[in-house]
Tab-separated table of C-alpha atoms in Angstrom:
chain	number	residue	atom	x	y	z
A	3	UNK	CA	-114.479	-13.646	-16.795
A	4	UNK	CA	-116.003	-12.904	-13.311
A	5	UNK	CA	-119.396	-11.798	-12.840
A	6	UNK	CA	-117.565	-8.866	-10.864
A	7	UNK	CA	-115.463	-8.062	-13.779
A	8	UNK	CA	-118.633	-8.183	-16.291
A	9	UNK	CA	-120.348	-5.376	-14.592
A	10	UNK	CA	-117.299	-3.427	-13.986
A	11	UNK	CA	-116.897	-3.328	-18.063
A	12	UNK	CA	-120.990	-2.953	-18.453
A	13	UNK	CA	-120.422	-0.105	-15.985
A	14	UNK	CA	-117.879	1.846	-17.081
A	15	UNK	CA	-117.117	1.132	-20.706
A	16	UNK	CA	-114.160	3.965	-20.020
A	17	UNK	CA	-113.239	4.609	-16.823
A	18	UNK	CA	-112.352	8.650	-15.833
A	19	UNK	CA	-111.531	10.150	-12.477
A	20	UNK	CA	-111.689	13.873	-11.762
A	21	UNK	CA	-109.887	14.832	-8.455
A	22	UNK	CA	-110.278	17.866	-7.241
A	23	UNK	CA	-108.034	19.711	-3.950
A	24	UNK	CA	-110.423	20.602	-1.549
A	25	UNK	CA	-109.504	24.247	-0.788
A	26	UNK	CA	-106.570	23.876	-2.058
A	27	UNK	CA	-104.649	27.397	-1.604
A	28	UNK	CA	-105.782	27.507	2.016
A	29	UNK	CA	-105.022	23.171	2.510
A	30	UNK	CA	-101.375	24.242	1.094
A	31	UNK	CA	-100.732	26.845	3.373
A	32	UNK	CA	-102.471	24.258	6.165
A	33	UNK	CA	-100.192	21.637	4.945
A	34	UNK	CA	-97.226	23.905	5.330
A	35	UNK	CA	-97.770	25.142	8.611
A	36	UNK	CA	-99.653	22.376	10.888
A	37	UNK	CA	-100.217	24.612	13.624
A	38	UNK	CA	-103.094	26.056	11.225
A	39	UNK	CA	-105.122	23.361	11.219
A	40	UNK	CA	-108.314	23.341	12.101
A	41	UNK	CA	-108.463	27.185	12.008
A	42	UNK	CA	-109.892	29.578	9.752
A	43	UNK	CA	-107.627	30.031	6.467
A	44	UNK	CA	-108.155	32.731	4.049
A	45	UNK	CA	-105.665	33.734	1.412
A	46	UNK	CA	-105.676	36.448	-0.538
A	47	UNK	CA	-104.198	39.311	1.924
A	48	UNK	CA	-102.446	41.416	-0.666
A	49	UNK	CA	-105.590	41.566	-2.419
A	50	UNK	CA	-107.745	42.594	-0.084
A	51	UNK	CA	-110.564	40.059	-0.828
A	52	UNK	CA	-110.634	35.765	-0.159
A	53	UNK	CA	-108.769	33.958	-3.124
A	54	UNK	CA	-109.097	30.932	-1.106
A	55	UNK	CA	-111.041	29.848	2.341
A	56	UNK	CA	-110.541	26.899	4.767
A	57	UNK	CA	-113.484	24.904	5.058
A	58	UNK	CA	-113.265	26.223	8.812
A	59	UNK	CA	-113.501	29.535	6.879
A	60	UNK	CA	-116.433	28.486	5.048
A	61	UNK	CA	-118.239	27.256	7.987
A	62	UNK	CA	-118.124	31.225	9.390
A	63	UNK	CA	-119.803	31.970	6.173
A	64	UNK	CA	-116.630	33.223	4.328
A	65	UNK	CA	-117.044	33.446	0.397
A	66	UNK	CA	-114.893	33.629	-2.247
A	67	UNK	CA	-114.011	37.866	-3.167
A	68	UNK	CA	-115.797	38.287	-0.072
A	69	UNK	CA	-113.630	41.928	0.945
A	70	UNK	CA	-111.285	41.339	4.390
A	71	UNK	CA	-112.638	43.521	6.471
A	72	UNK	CA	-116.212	41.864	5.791
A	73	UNK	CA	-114.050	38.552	6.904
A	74	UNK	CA	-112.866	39.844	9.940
A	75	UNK	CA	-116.209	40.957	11.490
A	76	UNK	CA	-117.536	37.090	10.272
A	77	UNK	CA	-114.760	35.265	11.706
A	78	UNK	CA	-112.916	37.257	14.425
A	79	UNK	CA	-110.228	34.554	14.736
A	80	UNK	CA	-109.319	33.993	10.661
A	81	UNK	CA	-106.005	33.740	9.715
A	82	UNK	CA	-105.537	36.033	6.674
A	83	UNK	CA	-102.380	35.252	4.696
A	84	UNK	CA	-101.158	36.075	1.470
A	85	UNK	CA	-101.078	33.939	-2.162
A	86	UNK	CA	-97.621	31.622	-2.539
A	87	UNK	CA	-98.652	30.949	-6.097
A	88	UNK	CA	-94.847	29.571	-6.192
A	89	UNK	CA	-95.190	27.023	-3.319
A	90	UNK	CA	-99.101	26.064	-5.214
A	91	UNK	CA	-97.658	24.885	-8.220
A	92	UNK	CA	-95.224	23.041	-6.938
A	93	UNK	CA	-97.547	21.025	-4.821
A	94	UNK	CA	-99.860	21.078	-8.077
A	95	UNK	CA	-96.489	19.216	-9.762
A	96	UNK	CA	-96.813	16.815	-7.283
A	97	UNK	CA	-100.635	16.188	-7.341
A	98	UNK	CA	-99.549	15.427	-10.890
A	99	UNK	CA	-97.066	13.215	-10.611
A	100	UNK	CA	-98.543	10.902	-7.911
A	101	UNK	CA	-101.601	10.526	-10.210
A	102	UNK	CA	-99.154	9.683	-12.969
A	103	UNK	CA	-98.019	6.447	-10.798
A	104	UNK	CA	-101.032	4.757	-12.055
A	105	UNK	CA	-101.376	6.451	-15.100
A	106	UNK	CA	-100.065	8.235	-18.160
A	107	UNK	CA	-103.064	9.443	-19.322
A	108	UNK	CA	-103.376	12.796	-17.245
A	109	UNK	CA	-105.124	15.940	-17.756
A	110	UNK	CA	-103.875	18.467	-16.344
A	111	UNK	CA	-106.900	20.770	-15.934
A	112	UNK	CA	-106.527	23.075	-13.655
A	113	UNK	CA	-103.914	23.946	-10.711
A	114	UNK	CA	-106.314	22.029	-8.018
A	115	UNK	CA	-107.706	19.240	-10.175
A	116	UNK	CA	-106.833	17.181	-13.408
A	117	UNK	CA	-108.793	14.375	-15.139
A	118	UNK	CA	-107.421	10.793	-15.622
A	119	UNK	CA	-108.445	8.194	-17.488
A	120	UNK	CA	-107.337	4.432	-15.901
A	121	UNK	CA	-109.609	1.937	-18.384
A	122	UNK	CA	-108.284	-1.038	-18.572
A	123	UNK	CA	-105.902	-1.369	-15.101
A	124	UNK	CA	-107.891	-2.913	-13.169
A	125	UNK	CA	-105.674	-6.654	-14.243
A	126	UNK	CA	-102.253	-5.255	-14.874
A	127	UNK	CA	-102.940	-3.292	-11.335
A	128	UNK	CA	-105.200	-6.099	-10.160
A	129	UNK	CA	-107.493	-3.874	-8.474
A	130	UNK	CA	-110.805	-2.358	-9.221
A	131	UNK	CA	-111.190	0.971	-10.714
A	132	UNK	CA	-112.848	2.068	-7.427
A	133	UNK	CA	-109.668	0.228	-5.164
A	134	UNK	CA	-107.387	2.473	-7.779
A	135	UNK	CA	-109.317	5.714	-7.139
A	136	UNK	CA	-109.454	5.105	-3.267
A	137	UNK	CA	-105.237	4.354	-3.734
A	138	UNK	CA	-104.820	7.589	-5.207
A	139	UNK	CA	-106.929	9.493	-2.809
A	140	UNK	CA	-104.811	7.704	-0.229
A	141	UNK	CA	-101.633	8.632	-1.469
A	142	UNK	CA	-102.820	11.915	-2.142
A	143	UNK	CA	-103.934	12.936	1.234
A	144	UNK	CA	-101.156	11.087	2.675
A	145	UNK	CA	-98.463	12.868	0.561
A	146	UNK	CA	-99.524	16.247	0.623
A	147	UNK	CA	-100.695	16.315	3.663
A	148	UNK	CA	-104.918	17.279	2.962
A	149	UNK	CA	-107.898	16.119	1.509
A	150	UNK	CA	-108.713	15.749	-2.314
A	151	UNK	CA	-112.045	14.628	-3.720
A	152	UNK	CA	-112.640	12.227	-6.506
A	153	UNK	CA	-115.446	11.117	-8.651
A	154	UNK	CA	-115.244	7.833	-10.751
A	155	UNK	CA	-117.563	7.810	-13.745
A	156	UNK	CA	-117.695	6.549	-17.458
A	157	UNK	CA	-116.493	10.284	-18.942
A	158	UNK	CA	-115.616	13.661	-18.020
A	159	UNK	CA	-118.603	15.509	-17.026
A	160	UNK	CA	-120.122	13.142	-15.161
A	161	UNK	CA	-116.674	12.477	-13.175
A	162	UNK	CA	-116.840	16.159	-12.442
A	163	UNK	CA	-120.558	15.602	-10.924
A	164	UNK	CA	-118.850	12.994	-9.037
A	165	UNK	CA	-116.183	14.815	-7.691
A	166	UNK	CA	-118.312	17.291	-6.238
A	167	UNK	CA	-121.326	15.017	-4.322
A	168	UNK	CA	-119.149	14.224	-1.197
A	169	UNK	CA	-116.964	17.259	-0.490
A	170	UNK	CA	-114.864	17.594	1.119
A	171	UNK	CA	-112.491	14.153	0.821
A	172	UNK	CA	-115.118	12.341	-0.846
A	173	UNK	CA	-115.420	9.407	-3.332
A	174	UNK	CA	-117.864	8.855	-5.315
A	175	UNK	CA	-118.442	6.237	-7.821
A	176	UNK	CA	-121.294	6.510	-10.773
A	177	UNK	CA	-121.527	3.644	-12.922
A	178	UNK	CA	-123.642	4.567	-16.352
A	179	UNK	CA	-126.272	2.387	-15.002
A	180	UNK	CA	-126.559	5.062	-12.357
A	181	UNK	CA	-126.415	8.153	-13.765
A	182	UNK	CA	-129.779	9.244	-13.839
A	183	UNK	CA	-129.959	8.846	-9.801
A	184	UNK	CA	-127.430	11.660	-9.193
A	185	UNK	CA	-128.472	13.643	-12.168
A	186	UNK	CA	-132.196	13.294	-11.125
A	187	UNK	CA	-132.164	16.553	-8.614
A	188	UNK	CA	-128.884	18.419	-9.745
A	189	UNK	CA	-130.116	21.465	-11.140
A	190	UNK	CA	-129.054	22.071	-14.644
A	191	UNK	CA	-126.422	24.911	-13.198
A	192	UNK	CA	-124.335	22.483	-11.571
A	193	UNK	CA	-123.041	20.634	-14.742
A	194	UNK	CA	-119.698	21.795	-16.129
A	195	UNK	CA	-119.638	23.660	-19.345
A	196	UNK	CA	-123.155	24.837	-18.118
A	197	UNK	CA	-123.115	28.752	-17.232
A	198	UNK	CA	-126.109	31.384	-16.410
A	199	UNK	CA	-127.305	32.286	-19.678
A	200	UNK	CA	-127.510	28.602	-20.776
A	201	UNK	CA	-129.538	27.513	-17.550
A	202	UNK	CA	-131.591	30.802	-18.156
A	203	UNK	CA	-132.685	29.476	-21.267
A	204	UNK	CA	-133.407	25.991	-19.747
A	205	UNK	CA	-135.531	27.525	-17.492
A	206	UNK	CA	-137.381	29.324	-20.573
A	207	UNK	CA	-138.011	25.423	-21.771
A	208	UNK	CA	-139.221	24.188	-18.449
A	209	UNK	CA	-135.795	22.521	-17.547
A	210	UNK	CA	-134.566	22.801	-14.008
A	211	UNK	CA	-132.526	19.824	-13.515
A	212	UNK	CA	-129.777	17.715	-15.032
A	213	UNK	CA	-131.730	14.933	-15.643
A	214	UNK	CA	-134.708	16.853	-17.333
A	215	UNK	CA	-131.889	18.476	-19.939
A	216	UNK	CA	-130.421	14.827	-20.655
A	217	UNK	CA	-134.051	13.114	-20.764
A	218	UNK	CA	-134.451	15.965	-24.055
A	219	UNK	CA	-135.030	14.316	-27.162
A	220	UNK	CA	-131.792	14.289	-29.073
A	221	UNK	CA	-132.671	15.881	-32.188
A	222	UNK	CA	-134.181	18.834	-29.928
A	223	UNK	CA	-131.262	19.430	-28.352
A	224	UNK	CA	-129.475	19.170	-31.572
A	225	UNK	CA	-131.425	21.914	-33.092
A	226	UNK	CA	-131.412	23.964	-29.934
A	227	UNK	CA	-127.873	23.929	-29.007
A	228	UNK	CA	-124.504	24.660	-30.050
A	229	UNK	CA	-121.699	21.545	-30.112
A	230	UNK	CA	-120.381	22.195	-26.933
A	231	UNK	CA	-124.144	21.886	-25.258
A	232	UNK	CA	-125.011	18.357	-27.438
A	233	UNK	CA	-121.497	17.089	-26.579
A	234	UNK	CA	-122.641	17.654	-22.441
A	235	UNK	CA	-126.000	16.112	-23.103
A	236	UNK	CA	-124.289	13.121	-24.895
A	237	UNK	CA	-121.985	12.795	-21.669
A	238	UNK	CA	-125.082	12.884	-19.596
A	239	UNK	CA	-126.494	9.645	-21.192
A	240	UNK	CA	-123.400	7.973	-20.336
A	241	UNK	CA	-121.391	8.471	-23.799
A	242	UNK	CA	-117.300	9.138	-24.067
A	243	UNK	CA	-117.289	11.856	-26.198
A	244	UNK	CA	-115.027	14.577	-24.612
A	245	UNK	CA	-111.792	13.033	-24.913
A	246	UNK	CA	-108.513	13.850	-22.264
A	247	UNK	CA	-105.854	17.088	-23.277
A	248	UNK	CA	-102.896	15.050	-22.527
A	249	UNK	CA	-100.447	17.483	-24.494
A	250	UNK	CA	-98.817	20.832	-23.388
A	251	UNK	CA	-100.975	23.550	-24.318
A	252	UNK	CA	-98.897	25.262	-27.300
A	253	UNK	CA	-101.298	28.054	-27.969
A	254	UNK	CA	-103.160	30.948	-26.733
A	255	UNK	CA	-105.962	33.289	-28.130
A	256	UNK	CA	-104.839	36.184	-26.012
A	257	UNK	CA	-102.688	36.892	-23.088
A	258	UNK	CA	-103.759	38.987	-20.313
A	259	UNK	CA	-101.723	40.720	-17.449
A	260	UNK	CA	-103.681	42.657	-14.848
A	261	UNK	CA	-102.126	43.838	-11.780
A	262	UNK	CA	-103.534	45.777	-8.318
A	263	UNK	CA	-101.573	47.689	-6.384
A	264	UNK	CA	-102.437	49.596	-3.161
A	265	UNK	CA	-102.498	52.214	-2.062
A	266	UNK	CA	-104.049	53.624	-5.285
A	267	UNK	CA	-102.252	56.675	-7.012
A	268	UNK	CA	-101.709	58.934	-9.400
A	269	UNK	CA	-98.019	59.467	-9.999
A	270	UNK	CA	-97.486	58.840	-13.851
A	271	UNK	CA	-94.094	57.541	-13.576
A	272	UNK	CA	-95.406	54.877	-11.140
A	273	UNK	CA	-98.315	53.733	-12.830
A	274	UNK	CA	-97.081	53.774	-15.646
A	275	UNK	CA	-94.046	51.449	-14.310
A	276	UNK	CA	-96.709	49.099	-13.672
A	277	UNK	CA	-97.682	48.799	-16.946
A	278	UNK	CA	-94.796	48.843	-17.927
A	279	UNK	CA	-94.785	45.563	-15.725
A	280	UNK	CA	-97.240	43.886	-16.607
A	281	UNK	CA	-95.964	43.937	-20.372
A	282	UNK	CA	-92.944	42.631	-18.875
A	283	UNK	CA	-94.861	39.596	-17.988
A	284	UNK	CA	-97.174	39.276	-20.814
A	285	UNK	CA	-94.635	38.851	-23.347
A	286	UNK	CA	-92.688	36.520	-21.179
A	287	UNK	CA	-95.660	34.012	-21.617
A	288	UNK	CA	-95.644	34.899	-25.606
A	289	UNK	CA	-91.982	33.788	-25.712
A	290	UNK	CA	-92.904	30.815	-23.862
A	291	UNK	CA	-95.455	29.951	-26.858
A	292	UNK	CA	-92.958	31.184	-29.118
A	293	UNK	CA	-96.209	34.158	-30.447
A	294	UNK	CA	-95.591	37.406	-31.589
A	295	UNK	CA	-98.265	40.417	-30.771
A	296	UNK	CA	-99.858	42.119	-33.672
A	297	UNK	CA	-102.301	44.638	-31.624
A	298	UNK	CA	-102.398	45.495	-28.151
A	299	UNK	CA	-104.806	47.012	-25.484
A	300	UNK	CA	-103.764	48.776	-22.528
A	301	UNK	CA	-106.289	49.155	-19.453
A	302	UNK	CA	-106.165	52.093	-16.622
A	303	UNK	CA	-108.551	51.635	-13.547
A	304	UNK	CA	-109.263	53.903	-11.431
A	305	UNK	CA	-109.755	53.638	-7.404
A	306	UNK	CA	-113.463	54.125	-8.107
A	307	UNK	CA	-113.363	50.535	-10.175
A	308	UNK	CA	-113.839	53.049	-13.671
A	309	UNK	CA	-111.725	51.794	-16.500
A	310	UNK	CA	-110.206	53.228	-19.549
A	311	UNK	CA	-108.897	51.292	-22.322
A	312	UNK	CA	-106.796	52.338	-25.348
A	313	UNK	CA	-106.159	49.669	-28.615
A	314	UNK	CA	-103.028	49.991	-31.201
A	315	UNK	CA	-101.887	47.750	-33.652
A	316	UNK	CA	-97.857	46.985	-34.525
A	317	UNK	CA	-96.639	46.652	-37.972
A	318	UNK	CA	-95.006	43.498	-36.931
A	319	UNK	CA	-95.679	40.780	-34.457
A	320	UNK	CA	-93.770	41.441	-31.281
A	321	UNK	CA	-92.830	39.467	-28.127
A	322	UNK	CA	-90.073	42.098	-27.228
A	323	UNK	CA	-91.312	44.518	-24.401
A	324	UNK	CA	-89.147	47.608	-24.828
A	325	UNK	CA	-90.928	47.490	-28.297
A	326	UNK	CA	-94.598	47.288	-27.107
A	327	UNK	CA	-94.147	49.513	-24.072
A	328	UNK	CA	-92.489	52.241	-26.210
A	329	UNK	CA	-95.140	51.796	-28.775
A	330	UNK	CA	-97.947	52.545	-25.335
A	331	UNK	CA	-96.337	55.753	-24.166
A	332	UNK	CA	-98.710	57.842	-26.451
A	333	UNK	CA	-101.904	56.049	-25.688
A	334	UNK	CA	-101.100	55.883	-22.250
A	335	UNK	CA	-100.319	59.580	-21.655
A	336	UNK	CA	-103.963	60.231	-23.351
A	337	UNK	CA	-105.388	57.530	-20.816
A	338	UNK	CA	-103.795	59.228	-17.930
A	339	UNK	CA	-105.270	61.833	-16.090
A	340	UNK	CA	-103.241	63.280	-13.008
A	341	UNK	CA	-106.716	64.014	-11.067
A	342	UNK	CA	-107.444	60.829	-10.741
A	343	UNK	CA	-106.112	58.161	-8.614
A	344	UNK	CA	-105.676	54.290	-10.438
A	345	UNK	CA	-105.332	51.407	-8.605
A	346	UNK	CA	-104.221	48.787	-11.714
A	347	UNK	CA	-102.894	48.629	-14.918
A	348	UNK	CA	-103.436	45.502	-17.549
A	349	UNK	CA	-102.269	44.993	-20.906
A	350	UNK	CA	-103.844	42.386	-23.664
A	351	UNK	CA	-101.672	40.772	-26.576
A	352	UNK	CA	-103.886	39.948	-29.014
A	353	UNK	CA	-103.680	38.971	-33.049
A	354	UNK	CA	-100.733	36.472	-32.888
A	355	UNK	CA	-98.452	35.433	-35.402
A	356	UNK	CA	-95.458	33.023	-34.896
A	357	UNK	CA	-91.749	34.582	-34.109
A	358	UNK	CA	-89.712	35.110	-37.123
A	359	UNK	CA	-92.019	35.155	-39.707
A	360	UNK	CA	-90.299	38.203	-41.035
A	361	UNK	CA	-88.939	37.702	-44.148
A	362	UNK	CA	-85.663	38.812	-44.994
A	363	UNK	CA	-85.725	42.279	-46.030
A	364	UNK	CA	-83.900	45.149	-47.478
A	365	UNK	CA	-83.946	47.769	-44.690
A	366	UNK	CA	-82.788	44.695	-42.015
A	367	UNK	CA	-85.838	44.254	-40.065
A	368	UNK	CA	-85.416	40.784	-40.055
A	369	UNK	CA	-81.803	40.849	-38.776
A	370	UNK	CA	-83.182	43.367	-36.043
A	371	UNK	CA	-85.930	40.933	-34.611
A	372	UNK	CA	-83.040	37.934	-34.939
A	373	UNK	CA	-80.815	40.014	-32.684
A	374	UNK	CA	-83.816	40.452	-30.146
A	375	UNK	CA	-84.758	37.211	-30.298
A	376	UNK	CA	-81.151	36.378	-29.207
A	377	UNK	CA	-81.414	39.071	-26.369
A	378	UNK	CA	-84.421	37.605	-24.562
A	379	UNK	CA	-83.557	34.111	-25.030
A	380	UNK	CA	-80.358	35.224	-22.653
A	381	UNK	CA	-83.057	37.360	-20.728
A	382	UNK	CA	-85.449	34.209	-20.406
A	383	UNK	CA	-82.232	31.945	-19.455
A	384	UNK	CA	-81.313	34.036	-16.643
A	385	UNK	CA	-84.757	34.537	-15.159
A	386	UNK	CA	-85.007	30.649	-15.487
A	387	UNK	CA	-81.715	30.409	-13.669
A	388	UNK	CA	-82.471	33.497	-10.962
A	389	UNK	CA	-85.979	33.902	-10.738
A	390	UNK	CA	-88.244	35.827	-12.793
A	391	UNK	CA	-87.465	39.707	-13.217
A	392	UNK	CA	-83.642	39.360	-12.377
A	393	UNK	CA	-83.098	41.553	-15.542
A	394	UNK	CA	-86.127	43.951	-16.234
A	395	UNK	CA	-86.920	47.553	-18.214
A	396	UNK	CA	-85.598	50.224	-16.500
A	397	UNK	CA	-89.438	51.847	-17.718
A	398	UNK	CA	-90.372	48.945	-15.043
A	399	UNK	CA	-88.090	50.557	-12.230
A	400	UNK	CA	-90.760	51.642	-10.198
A	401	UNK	CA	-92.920	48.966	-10.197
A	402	UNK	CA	-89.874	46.644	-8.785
A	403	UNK	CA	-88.522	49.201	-6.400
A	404	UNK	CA	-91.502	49.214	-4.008
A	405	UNK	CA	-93.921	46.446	-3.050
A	406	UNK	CA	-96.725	45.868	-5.120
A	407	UNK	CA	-99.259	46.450	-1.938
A	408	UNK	CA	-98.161	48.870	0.969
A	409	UNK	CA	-99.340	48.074	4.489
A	410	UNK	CA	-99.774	44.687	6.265
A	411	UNK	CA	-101.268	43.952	2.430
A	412	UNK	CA	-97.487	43.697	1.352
A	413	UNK	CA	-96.781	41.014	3.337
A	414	UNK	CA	-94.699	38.419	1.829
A	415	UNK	CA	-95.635	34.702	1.611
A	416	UNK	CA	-93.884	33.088	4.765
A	417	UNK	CA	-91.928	30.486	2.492
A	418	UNK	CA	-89.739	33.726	1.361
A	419	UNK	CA	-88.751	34.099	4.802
A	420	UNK	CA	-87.385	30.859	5.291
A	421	UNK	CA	-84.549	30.327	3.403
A	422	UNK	CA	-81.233	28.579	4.195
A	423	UNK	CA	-78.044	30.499	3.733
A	424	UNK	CA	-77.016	30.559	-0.164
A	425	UNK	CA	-80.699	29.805	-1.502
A	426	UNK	CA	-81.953	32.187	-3.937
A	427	UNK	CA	-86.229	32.378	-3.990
A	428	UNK	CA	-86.284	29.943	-7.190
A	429	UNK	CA	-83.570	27.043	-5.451
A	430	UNK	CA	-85.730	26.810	-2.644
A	431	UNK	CA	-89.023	25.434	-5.116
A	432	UNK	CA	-86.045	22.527	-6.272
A	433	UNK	CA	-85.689	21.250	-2.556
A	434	UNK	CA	-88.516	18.568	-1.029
A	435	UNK	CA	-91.819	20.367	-0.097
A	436	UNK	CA	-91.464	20.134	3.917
A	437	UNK	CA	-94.449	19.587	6.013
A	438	UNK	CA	-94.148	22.735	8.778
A	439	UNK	CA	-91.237	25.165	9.662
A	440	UNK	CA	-87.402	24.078	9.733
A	441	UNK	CA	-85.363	26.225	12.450
């Protein structure tokens, strides 16, 4: 064995990548359209607040939820567009599956970043792991047409520090031997899995940086900390201990669907539509995980940001939404006050329990949820087939008739502009991502 390859191993007993888009809503639409580049991106129009920002964007001080009219007074030449979550995901796909090239072991974290783990390529790909993280990035940039940033490191949170040292389209390598240099003036906020109250309490102890929290004797930190906290300062001191989510996720805790819409108002039959919505969509992601709903809270805000929340509970689990939004009317009219104007509804499935658990039964309640279950699937097939919403409540009628935000907020993602004669919104995601317009 080389000398080279020694310290490789001695360096990175497992070898993890995090790569990370680097503003990746506003790089899509960039990558799209290159007559944007090098301008000011900010998505987020129908919101009315940045979901995303160029780094040119940045550089005029633009923040993230930063409100547009704030934006416009910042950065007089922005270009303000709105979210093509569609045409996101689909380059997220692809982010993916280039990464995938080099190896199976991909997690998919996040729709901007994933982890990897490539120990042990460097012979049957006979490069280093640094040559195989500066291929990817290559490809990567190349492919999609903007930057990503990488970090190479011996586990998970310390790829993440890595990631994020040389943004944007950075690599950065950190060997364990290393560690301590780049942890030595990170302050202790900066790790993942690390929030406010957690560095608050640091602070109580006198520690301000990384390195301070992972130089912490190890039974301290045990007593001090919960699992989650020890695991982090493990991964600090150069350990593998948080192990890659290769597999689908096939749960959920709760599912949440909260939706704005503008101009605010306070016609019942259209705010309640939206609701009616958004339960729509909520138990489209419980059929996905194949949950049923045992209680359920529904949320009214107002146009002064003042929300009211009402909680029920079902006698069975339910994924079905002309069950659950006939089962809201009566909390929903006691929410609902005609004075007021509300500018978003959201509803919470909570309490889960697996579809069909039913047992037969005499009064044919299981025969009723088998003959539902039957009805969405055909439901769920067409929306596959024709886009989401093809076939919705007409309690949703509303909500679909007009556009969720009025105004130049309603504008519509350019890609749904573009289509060629006989494409339907959900064919055009199945052709080649094109860099710029096609006339």
């Amino acid at each position: 064995m080389s000398y080279d390859a020694a310290l490789s191993i001695g360096s990175f007993p497992r070898a993890i990548l995090h790569i990370d888009g680097d503003a990746f809503f506003a790089s899509c639409e960039q990558s799209r359209n290159p007559a944007l580049r090098g301008k000011p991106v900010v998505t987020g129009k129908e919101r009315g607040i940045a979901s995303s920002m160029s780094y040119e964007a940045k550089a005029c001080g633009v923040t993230r939820a930063m409100p547009l009219h704030e934006i416009r007074k910042r950065c007089p030449n922005v270009v303000i567009l709105p979210s093509d979550y569609e045409t996101y995901s689909l380059l997220s796909k692809r982010l993916y599956a280039i990464v995938r090239r080099y190896t199976p072991d991909v997690e998919e974290y996040g729709i901007d970043e994933c982890f990897a783990d490539i120990t042990g390529l460097r012979r049957p790909l006979h490069m280093s792991y640094e040559q195989i993280a500066e291929r990817i990035k290559r490809e990567l940039d190349t492919e999609l047409g903007f930057t990503f940033s990488i970090g190479l490191a011996p586990n998970k949170v310390v790829a993440k520090v890595a990631s994020k040292w040389k943004k944007p389209s950075g690599l950065t390598v950190i060997p364990a031997r290393e560690i301590h240099t780049f942890l030595e003036n990170l302050p202790a906020e900066k790790i993942w899995g690390i929030g406010r109250h957690t560095s608050n309490y640091l602070e109580k102890l006198g520690i301000t940086t990384a390195l301070q929290f992972a130089r912490m004797r190890e039974s301290e930190v045990r007593a001090r900390f919960s699992k989650p906290f020890y695991e982090i300062w493990q991964e600090l001191n150069g350990r593998f201990i948080l192990p890659l989510t290769l597999e689908e996720k096939t749960s959920q805790a709760s599912i949440q669907k909260m939706r704005t819409f503008t101009p605010p108002s306070n016609d019942k039959k259209f705010v309640f539509a939206q609701l009616s919505k958004n339960i729509e969509n909520a138990c489209i992601k419980a059929r996905r995980y194949k949950l049923a709903a045992r209680r359920i809270t529904i949320l009214l805000r107002t146009s002064t940001f003042h929300d009211t929340a009402a909680e029920l509970s079902l006698s069975h689990g339910s994924a079905f939404p002309d069950e659950i939004v006939t089962a809201c009317e009566s909390p929903f009219n006691s929410l609902f006050n005609p004075r007021v104007t509300y500018r978003a509804t959201a509803v919470i499935l909570t309490k889960f329990e697996p579809v069909l658990s039913q047992q037969p039964d005499l009064f044919g309640e299981s025969v009723r949820v088998e003959r539902l279950v039957k009805l969405y699937d055909a439901v769920d097939a067409i929306a596959a087939r024709y886009g989401k919403h093809t076939a919705f409540l007409g309690s949703s009628f509303a909500a679909h008739a007009y556009a969720q935000h009025k105004g130049d907020r309603g504008d519509a993602p350019e890609r749904k502009h573009m289509g060629i004669k006989g494409e339907t919104k959900r064919q055009r995601l199945n052709i080649p991502m094109f860099i710029g317009d096609v006339s």
